PDB file of C-alpha atoms in Angstrom:
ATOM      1  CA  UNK L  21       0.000   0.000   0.000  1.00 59.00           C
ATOM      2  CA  UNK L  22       1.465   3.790  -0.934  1.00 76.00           C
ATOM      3  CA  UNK L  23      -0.564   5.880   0.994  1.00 81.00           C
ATOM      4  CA  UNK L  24       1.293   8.202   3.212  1.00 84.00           C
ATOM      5  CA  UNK L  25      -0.323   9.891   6.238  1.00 85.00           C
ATOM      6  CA  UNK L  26       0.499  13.987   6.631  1.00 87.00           C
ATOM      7  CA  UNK L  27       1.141  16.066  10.357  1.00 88.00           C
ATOM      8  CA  UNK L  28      -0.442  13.824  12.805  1.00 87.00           C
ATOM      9  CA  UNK L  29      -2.698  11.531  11.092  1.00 92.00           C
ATOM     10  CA  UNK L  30      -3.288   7.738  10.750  1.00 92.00           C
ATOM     11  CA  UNK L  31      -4.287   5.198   8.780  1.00 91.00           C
ATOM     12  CA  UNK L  32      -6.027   2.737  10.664  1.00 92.00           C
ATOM     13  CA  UNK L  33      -7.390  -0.825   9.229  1.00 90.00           C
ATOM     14  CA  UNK L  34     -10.455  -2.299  11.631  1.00 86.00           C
ATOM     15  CA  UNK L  35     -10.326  -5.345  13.323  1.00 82.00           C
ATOM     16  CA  UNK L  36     -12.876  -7.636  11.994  1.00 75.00           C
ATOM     17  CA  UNK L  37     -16.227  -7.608  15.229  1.00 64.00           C
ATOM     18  CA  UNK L  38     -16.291 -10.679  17.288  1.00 61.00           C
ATOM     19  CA  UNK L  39     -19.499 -12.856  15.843  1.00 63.00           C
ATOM     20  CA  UNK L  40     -21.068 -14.760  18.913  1.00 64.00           C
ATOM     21  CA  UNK L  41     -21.255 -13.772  22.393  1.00 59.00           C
ATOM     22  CA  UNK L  42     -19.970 -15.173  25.450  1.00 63.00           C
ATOM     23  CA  UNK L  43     -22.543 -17.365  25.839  1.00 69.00           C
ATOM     24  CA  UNK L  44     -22.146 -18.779  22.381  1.00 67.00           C
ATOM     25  CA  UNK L  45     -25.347 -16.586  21.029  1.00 70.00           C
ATOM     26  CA  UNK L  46     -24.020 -16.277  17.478  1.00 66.00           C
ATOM     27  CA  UNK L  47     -24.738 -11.923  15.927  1.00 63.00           C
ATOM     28  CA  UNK L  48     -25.412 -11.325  12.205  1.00 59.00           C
ATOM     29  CA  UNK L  49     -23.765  -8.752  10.751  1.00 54.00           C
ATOM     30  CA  UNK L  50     -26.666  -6.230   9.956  1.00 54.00           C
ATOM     31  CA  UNK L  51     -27.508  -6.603  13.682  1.00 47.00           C
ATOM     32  CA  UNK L  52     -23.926  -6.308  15.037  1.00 51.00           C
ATOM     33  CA  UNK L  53     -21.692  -2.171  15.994  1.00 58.00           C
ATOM     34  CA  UNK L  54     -19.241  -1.644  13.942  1.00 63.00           C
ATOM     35  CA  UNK L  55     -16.021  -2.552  15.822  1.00 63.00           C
ATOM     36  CA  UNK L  56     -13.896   0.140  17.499  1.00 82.00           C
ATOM     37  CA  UNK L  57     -10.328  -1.677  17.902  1.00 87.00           C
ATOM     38  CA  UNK L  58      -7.636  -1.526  14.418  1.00 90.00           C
ATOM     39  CA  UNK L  59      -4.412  -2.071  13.690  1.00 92.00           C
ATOM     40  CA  UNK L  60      -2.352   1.119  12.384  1.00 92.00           C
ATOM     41  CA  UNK L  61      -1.003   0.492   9.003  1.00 93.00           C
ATOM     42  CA  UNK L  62       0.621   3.885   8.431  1.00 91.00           C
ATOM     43  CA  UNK L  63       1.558   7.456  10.523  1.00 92.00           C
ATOM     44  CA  UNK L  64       2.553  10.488   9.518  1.00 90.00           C
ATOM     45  CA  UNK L  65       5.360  12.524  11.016  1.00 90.00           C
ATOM     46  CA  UNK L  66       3.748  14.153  13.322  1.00 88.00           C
ATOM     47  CA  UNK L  67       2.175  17.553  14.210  1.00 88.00           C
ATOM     48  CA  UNK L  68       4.282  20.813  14.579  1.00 88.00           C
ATOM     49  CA  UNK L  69       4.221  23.216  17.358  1.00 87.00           C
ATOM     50  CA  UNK L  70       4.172  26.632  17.902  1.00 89.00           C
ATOM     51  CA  UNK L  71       8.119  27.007  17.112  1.00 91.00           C
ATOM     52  CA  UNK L  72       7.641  24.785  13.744  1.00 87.00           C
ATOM     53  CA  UNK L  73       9.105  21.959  15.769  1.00 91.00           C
ATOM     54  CA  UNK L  74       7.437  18.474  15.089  1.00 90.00           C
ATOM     55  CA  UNK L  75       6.280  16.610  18.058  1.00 89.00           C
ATOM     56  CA  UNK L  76       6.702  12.903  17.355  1.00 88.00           C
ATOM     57  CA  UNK L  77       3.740  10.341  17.591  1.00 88.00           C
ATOM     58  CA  UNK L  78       2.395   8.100  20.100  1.00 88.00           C
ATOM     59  CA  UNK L  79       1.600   5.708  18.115  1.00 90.00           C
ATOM     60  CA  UNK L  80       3.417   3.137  15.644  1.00 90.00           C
ATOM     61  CA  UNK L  81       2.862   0.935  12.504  1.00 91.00           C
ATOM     62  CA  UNK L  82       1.059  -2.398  13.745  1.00 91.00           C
ATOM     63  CA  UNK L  83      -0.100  -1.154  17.363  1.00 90.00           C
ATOM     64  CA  UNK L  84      -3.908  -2.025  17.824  1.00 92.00           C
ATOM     65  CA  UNK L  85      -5.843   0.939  19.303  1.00 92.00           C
ATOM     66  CA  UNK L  86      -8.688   1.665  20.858  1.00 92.00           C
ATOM     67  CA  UNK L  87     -11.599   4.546  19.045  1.00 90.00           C
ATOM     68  CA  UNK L  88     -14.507   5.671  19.031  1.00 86.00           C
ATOM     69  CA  UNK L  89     -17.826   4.272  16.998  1.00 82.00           C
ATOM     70  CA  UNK L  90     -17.397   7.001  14.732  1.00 82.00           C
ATOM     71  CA  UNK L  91     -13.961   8.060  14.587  1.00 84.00           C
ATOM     72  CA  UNK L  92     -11.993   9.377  11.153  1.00 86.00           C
ATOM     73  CA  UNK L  93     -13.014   9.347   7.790  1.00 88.00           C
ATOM     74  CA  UNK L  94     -13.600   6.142   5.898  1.00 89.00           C
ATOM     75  CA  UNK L  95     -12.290   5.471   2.552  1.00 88.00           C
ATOM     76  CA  UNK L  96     -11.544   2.803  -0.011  1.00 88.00           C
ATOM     77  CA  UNK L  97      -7.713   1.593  -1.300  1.00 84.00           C
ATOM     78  CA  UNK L  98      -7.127  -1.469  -2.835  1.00 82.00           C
ATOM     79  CA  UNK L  99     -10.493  -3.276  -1.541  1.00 83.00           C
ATOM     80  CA  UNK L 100      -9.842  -2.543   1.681  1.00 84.00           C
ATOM     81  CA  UNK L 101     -11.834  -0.193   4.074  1.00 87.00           C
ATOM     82  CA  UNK L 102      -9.551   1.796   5.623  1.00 90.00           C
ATOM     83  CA  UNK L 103     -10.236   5.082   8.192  1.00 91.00           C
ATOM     84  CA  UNK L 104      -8.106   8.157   8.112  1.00 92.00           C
ATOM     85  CA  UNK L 105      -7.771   9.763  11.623  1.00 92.00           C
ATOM     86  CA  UNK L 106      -5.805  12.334  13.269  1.00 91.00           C
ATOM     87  CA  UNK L 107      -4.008  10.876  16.682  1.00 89.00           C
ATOM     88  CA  UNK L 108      -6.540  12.855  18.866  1.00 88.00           C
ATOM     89  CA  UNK L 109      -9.060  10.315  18.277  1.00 89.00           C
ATOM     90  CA  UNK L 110      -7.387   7.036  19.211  1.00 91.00           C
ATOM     91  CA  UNK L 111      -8.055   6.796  23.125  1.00 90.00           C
ATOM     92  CA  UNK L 112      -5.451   4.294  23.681  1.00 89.00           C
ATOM     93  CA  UNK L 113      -3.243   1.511  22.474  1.00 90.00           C
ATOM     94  CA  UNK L 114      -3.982  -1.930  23.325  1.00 88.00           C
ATOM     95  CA  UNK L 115      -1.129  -4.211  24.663  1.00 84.00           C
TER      96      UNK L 115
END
């Protein structure tokens, strides 16, 4: 994939929503949220501050984060659903 992020957005690909429940209750997917954990695929450099300085990012390529329902923009490469966000909207990284 060529896409390159600018400032202090991300590209972030979503993981796919768990299907059944825990008590084994099996969701379809018109019924089902769309999930709000992915895995970052790319990051820009990062945003600048007041003195033109860039502040690195928090976040790396392959770290699974946590954001909300409606986070980013959505759009289309290569098949693939991706969302475009800036780093203000992950709330976290996952370990």
């Amino acid at each position: 994939m060529n896409i390159r992020p600018l400032h202090d957005r991300v590209i972030v690909k979503r993981l796919p929503a768990e299907r059944t429940t825990a008590s084994g209750i099996v969701i379809p997917d018109t019924a089902g949220d769309k999930p709000d954990q992915g895995e970052v695929i790319a990051v820009g450099p990062g945003r600048r501050d007041e003195q033109g300085k860039i502040i690195p990012m928090g976040v790396k390529v392959g770290d699974t984060v946590l954001f909300g329902k409606y986070s980013g923009q959505s759009v289309k490469v290569g098949g693939d659903e991706l969302l475009v966000m800036r780093e203000d909207d992950i709330m976290g990284v996952i370990d």
